[in-house]
Every structure is written in C-alpha cells, then in structure tokens.
Amino acid sequence: MKKYFRFEELGTSYRKEFIAGLTTFLSMAYILFVNPSVLSLSDVKDLPDSMRMDQGAVFTATALAAALGSIVMGVLGRYPISLAPGMGLNAFFAYTVVLTMGIPWQTALTGVMISGVIFILLTLTSLREKIINSIPIELKMAVGAGIGLFISFIGMKGAGIIVKDDATFVGLGDLTNPTTLLAIFGIVITIVLMVLRVNAAVFIGMIVTAVAGMAFGLIDTPKAVVSSVPSLDPTFGAAFQNIGDIFTVKMLVVILTFLFVDFFDTAGTMVAVASQAGLMKDNKLPRAGRALLADSSAIVVGAVLGTSSTTAYVESTAGVAAGGRSGFTAIVTAAFFLVALFFSPLLAVVTPAVTAPALITVGALMVSNLGEINWKEFEVAVPAFFTVIMMPLTYSIATGIAVGFIFYPITMLCSKRGKEVHPIMYALCIIFILYFAFLAE
C-alpha cells in the first residue's frame, strides 16, 4: 500500500495521512447536517411534504456519497482530495429547481444523475478541455461569486436576519429575536475562528451554536447521540422514477447548470489542492482524467442514493496543510464519513440558526472570486455583474448564469470583439434565450 500511494516519494507516512484525513473530515463534516437541512427545505414554512426530501435519508445519502466518492478519488486519482455533496449545488437543487421551478425532487435527482453521466463522457473525450476553454475566466469566477451571495442570502433569510418587507421587498429582521441572536452569535464565532485560521472552523462554529442554543432552551436537546443508520428507502433509486420528464428546455438548463457548476468547481478545487500539496508538474495536473472520472462517478452514485451533486471539496486543503500528500488521506476521510452514519440523532439540533453561520461563511469565501474579474473592461464586467447580482435577486442560480451568458456575446460583439467569443458561447446564448421564452409560457 505504501508503494501504491508513493509514501516514500511524497515524504509521507500512515500517521501523517491519518491526521490529514481526520483534519479534512472535521473541516467538511458540516455538510452532513447542512445538506439534509437544505434539501429538505427546512427553513421554508407551509410547504407540502411531497416537496421536501426526507432528512434522515439525505443524511445517509450524504455520508455514503462522500465516503464512496472519497474512496474512488483516493484509490483511482491518488489525490488527498475528499468529496461530498457540494454547497451551492444543493442550494440550486432545493431553492431553484424544486422550490422556484416547481420540479419534483425526484426529477431533480434525475437531472443530477444525467449531468454526472455527461460529465463522465466529457472526461473520457477531448470535449472537456474545449468546454473549459470556451467559457471566459470572468464568467467562471462570476458564477462562483454569485453562488456565494446566493447561499449567504439563504442563510440570512433562514436565520431571520433578512426578512420580507412589503415596501422594499427585503429588510432587516428583528435582531432581538432569540433565534436570530443565536444565529448572529454563531456567525461571529465562526468568523473569529476563520480569522484565527482554526481548522474545522465552520464545523466548530456549528457545534458551539448548537450547544448555546440548547443551553438557552432555543434548541431541543437530542434524545440520543448514536443510533442505527437512517433508511435510504425514501430517496434510493428515486432518480430513475421520472426519467421521461427530463426532455424539456427547462430541464436541459437545469442539467447544464448542474454540469457547469460542478465542472469548474471540481477543476478549480483540484488545482488548488494539488498546488498546495506540491503535486503539480509543469503547471499540469497529473492523472487529471482519473480524478475527474472519480468526481463524475460520485455524482451518479450520489444521485442514485438520493443527494445533490457530489464534488471535490476545497476544505481538502486543510488536510494538505496537516501533511496529507497521497490518496490515502481521502480514504481516511471516507472512513470517518462511514462512522458518522451512526450519529444521525444530531440532525435534531441543526436548525436554520445553526446552519446559517456555515452558509454565510462559505458564501463569503466564494465571493472572493470577484477579485479575479477585470472590472475595467465594461464589455466583460457587465455580463459578470449580471451573473452575480441576478442569483440572489431572482433566488435562482440558473437565472444568473443564463442572463450573464446571454449578455456576454452581445457586449463582446458590440465592442467588436466577437471573434474572441467561442462558438459554444453563442450556442449557450441561444439555449438560454429559449429557456426564458419557454419559462414565460
């Protein structure tokens, strides 16, 4: 095993890899509780149960998808990169596809599964590079930043920090409300831990917030800590139920959005982690095809189990900082996700006030992408701006991407830079115009 994972060449050991794997797990363990909360739309009141995914089943699907995805990444890609259902992608799934578009969550899972299959096919061909190169860096960065604003808005709304206002659409909530104060306390704690560079700051922030909530009687104390693994029956195989319903322009846009966001999120994460670990060679990522195949396979498996798109986690950099260098780090992380399956009773303490600090903090990290955009070039800045601003304002990641991708060819043509626009971007522009045309019907 040491030889397969090249311990000697990478200067690592079982002890270093174990500590790194544990560090990575603690840094991303928050997704075990945030993902079920998001996919079940727990912060949305007066919603039919048919629109909500079962929290217990999603918890199990999340842990299993993370474990299986991380194992495949560790064994096949041999990178210290762990996988789990992605933040932003889960919000798009729940709040845009299910809540706003009214698409059944079973059909949404089908969309995730199909996007994973397409991802696999793209990974096995040269189309992957062509698509990556066709989309300008400014729009890639804008999508990440827009998603950051969107999930931060969801966190603030769920915590009661931002509320509906008849005069101004949105306004500041009641900051004297005990639950809202609990969320603000959690945000402050999490931010302080992040500034102090504490590993697992987001996870620790959730724990501290939950404990404080129980101490002040704002959150019910769980009846148990350990229990049997929640059943997958409510979600397992649901992705196959409505396959015939995906042949619409609306679902095409949904699938493209799942594919697009995960595509670039994964590529960016892998480059960031590999660079920090010193695994890049000649500015290239060794075994990139295997790593992307591991990621895309995890998407399909996760969808079948019953969760939104599984993707590489940038929190893996925490494990690299702790000494992780090989795929064995990801395998250790996977083992901890399997152990976590028995701690589902803790879901009871994860209220919107507890998840808000995680959503807002992760959102703040994603908004840093704005610094990579050249705002002085108006023809580029405008589509980037619309991509970012339309996501939170329309409560839809897909709408933000669509508007930005429509404006980009237009502004580039008007500035006589139309030849710089890849034909794929023109095709996407037409697809998104059709999307709005059908949406209006």
CSV table of C-alpha atoms in Angstrom, one decimal, residues 62-233:
chain,number,residue,atom,x,y,z
A,62,THR,CA,-24.7,12.4,2.0
A,63,ALA,CA,-22.4,10.3,4.2
A,64,LEU,CA,-22.3,7.4,1.7
A,65,ALA,CA,-21.8,9.6,-1.3
A,66,ALA,CA,-18.9,11.4,0.5
A,67,ALA,CA,-17.4,8.1,1.6
A,68,LEU,CA,-17.6,6.4,-1.8
A,69,GLY,CA,-16.5,9.4,-3.7
A,70,SER,CA,-13.5,10.0,-1.5
A,71,ILE,CA,-12.5,6.3,-1.7
A,72,VAL,CA,-12.6,6.4,-5.5
A,73,MET,CA,-10.7,9.7,-5.6
A,74,GLY,CA,-8.1,8.2,-3.2
A,75,VAL,CA,-7.7,4.9,-5.0
A,76,LEU,CA,-8.1,6.0,-8.6
A,77,GLY,CA,-6.9,9.6,-8.6
A,78,ARG,CA,-4.5,9.1,-5.7
A,79,TYR,CA,-5.0,12.7,-4.6
A,80,PRO,CA,-5.6,13.9,-1.0
A,81,ILE,CA,-8.9,15.3,-2.2
A,82,SER,CA,-12.2,14.4,-0.5
A,83,LEU,CA,-15.6,14.6,-2.0
A,84,ALA,CA,-19.1,15.3,-0.7
A,85,PRO,CA,-22.4,16.9,-1.9
A,86,GLY,CA,-21.4,20.5,-2.8
A,87,MET,CA,-22.6,23.7,-1.2
A,88,GLY,CA,-24.2,25.9,-3.8
A,89,LEU,CA,-25.2,22.9,-5.9
A,90,ASN,CA,-27.5,21.8,-3.1
A,91,ALA,CA,-29.0,25.3,-2.9
A,92,PHE,CA,-29.6,25.3,-6.6
A,93,PHE,CA,-31.3,21.9,-6.3
A,94,ALA,CA,-33.6,22.9,-3.5
A,95,TYR,CA,-34.3,26.6,-3.9
A,96,THR,CA,-34.2,27.0,-7.6
A,97,VAL,CA,-35.1,23.7,-9.2
A,98,VAL,CA,-37.6,22.4,-6.6
A,99,LEU,CA,-38.9,25.5,-4.8
A,100,THR,CA,-38.9,28.1,-7.6
A,101,MET,CA,-39.3,26.0,-10.8
A,102,GLY,CA,-41.7,23.5,-9.1
A,103,ILE,CA,-39.8,20.5,-10.4
A,104,PRO,CA,-40.3,17.4,-8.2
A,105,TRP,CA,-37.2,16.5,-6.3
A,106,GLN,CA,-37.2,13.0,-7.9
A,107,THR,CA,-36.9,14.6,-11.3
A,108,ALA,CA,-34.2,17.0,-10.0
A,109,LEU,CA,-32.2,13.9,-8.9
A,110,THR,CA,-32.6,12.6,-12.4
A,111,GLY,CA,-31.1,15.8,-13.7
A,112,VAL,CA,-28.1,15.4,-11.3
A,113,MET,CA,-27.6,11.8,-12.5
A,114,ILE,CA,-27.7,12.7,-16.1
A,115,SER,CA,-25.3,15.6,-15.5
A,116,GLY,CA,-22.9,13.0,-13.9
A,117,VAL,CA,-23.2,10.7,-16.9
A,118,ILE,CA,-22.5,13.6,-19.3
A,119,PHE,CA,-19.5,14.6,-17.1
A,120,ILE,CA,-18.2,11.0,-17.4
A,121,LEU,CA,-18.5,11.1,-21.2
A,122,LEU,CA,-16.8,14.5,-21.4
A,123,THR,CA,-14.0,13.3,-19.1
A,124,LEU,CA,-13.4,10.3,-21.5
A,125,THR,CA,-13.2,12.6,-24.5
A,126,SER,CA,-11.4,15.8,-25.5
A,127,LEU,CA,-14.6,17.8,-25.2
A,128,ARG,CA,-13.8,18.6,-21.6
A,129,GLU,CA,-10.9,20.9,-22.5
A,130,LYS,CA,-12.9,22.5,-25.3
A,131,ILE,CA,-15.8,23.4,-23.0
A,132,ILE,CA,-13.5,24.7,-20.2
A,133,ASN,CA,-11.6,26.9,-22.7
A,134,SER,CA,-14.8,28.2,-24.3
A,135,ILE,CA,-16.1,30.0,-21.2
A,136,PRO,CA,-14.1,33.1,-20.2
A,137,ILE,CA,-12.5,33.2,-16.8
A,138,GLU,CA,-14.5,36.2,-15.8
A,139,LEU,CA,-17.8,34.3,-16.1
A,140,LYS,CA,-16.4,31.3,-14.3
A,141,MET,CA,-15.4,33.5,-11.4
A,142,ALA,CA,-18.7,35.4,-11.5
A,143,VAL,CA,-20.7,32.1,-11.2
A,144,GLY,CA,-18.8,31.1,-8.1
A,145,ALA,CA,-19.2,34.6,-6.5
A,146,GLY,CA,-22.9,34.7,-7.4
A,147,ILE,CA,-23.5,31.3,-5.7
A,148,GLY,CA,-21.6,32.7,-2.7
A,149,LEU,CA,-24.0,35.6,-2.4
A,150,PHE,CA,-27.0,33.3,-3.0
A,151,ILE,CA,-26.2,30.8,-0.2
A,152,SER,CA,-25.3,33.7,2.1
A,153,PHE,CA,-28.7,35.2,1.4
A,154,ILE,CA,-30.4,31.8,2.1
A,155,GLY,CA,-28.5,31.6,5.4
A,156,MET,CA,-29.5,35.1,6.5
A,157,LYS,CA,-33.1,34.5,5.5
A,158,GLY,CA,-33.3,31.3,7.4
A,159,ALA,CA,-31.9,32.9,10.5
A,160,GLY,CA,-34.3,35.8,10.3
A,161,ILE,CA,-31.6,38.4,9.8
A,162,ILE,CA,-33.2,39.3,6.4
A,163,VAL,CA,-37.0,39.2,6.2
A,164,LYS,CA,-39.7,40.1,3.7
A,165,ASP,CA,-40.7,43.7,3.6
A,166,ASP,CA,-43.8,44.9,1.7
A,167,ALA,CA,-42.3,48.3,1.0
A,168,THR,CA,-38.7,47.4,0.0
A,169,PHE,CA,-39.1,43.6,-0.8
A,170,VAL,CA,-36.5,42.7,1.8
A,171,GLY,CA,-35.4,44.3,5.1
A,172,LEU,CA,-33.6,43.8,8.3
A,173,GLY,CA,-35.2,41.3,10.7
A,174,ASP,CA,-35.9,41.5,14.4
A,175,LEU,CA,-32.4,41.4,15.9
A,176,THR,CA,-33.9,41.0,19.4
A,177,ASN,CA,-35.5,37.6,18.4
A,178,PRO,CA,-33.7,35.0,20.5
A,179,THR,CA,-33.3,32.6,17.5
A,180,THR,CA,-31.9,35.4,15.3
A,181,LEU,CA,-29.5,36.4,18.1
A,182,LEU,CA,-28.3,32.7,18.3
A,183,ALA,CA,-27.6,32.8,14.6
A,184,ILE,CA,-25.6,36.1,14.9
A,185,PHE,CA,-23.7,34.6,17.8
A,186,GLY,CA,-22.8,31.6,15.6
A,187,ILE,CA,-21.7,33.8,12.7
A,188,VAL,CA,-19.4,35.9,15.0
A,189,ILE,CA,-17.9,32.7,16.5
A,190,THR,CA,-17.3,31.1,13.1
A,191,ILE,CA,-15.8,34.3,11.6
A,192,VAL,CA,-13.4,34.7,14.6
A,193,LEU,CA,-12.3,31.0,14.2
A,194,MET,CA,-11.8,31.5,10.4
A,195,VAL,CA,-9.7,34.7,11.0
A,196,LEU,CA,-7.6,32.8,13.6
A,197,ARG,CA,-7.0,30.1,10.9
A,198,VAL,CA,-8.6,27.4,13.1
A,199,ASN,CA,-9.0,24.1,11.2
A,200,ALA,CA,-12.7,22.9,11.0
A,201,ALA,CA,-13.8,26.5,11.9
A,202,VAL,CA,-17.2,26.0,10.2
A,203,PHE,CA,-17.9,22.7,11.9
A,204,ILE,CA,-16.8,24.0,15.3
A,205,GLY,CA,-18.9,27.1,14.8
A,206,MET,CA,-22.0,24.9,14.2
A,207,ILE,CA,-21.2,22.9,17.3
A,208,VAL,CA,-20.8,25.9,19.5
A,209,THR,CA,-24.0,27.5,18.1
A,210,ALA,CA,-26.0,24.3,18.7
A,211,VAL,CA,-24.7,23.9,22.3
A,212,ALA,CA,-25.5,27.6,23.0
A,213,GLY,CA,-29.0,27.0,21.6
A,214,MET,CA,-29.6,24.0,23.8
A,215,ALA,CA,-28.2,25.8,26.9
A,216,PHE,CA,-30.7,28.7,26.5
A,217,GLY,CA,-33.6,26.5,25.6
A,218,LEU,CA,-33.8,27.6,21.9
A,219,ILE,CA,-33.0,24.1,20.6
A,220,ASP,CA,-34.3,20.9,21.9
A,221,THR,CA,-31.7,18.5,23.3
A,222,PRO,CA,-31.5,15.3,21.2
A,223,LYS,CA,-32.8,12.2,22.8
A,224,ALA,CA,-29.7,10.3,21.7
A,225,VAL,CA,-26.3,10.8,20.1
A,226,VAL,CA,-25.8,7.4,18.4
A,227,SER,CA,-28.4,5.4,16.7
A,228,SER,CA,-29.0,3.0,13.8
A,229,VAL,CA,-28.3,4.3,10.3
A,230,PRO,CA,-31.4,6.1,8.8
A,231,SER,CA,-33.1,4.3,6.0
A,232,LEU,CA,-32.3,5.2,2.4
A,233,ASP,CA,-35.8,4.0,1.2
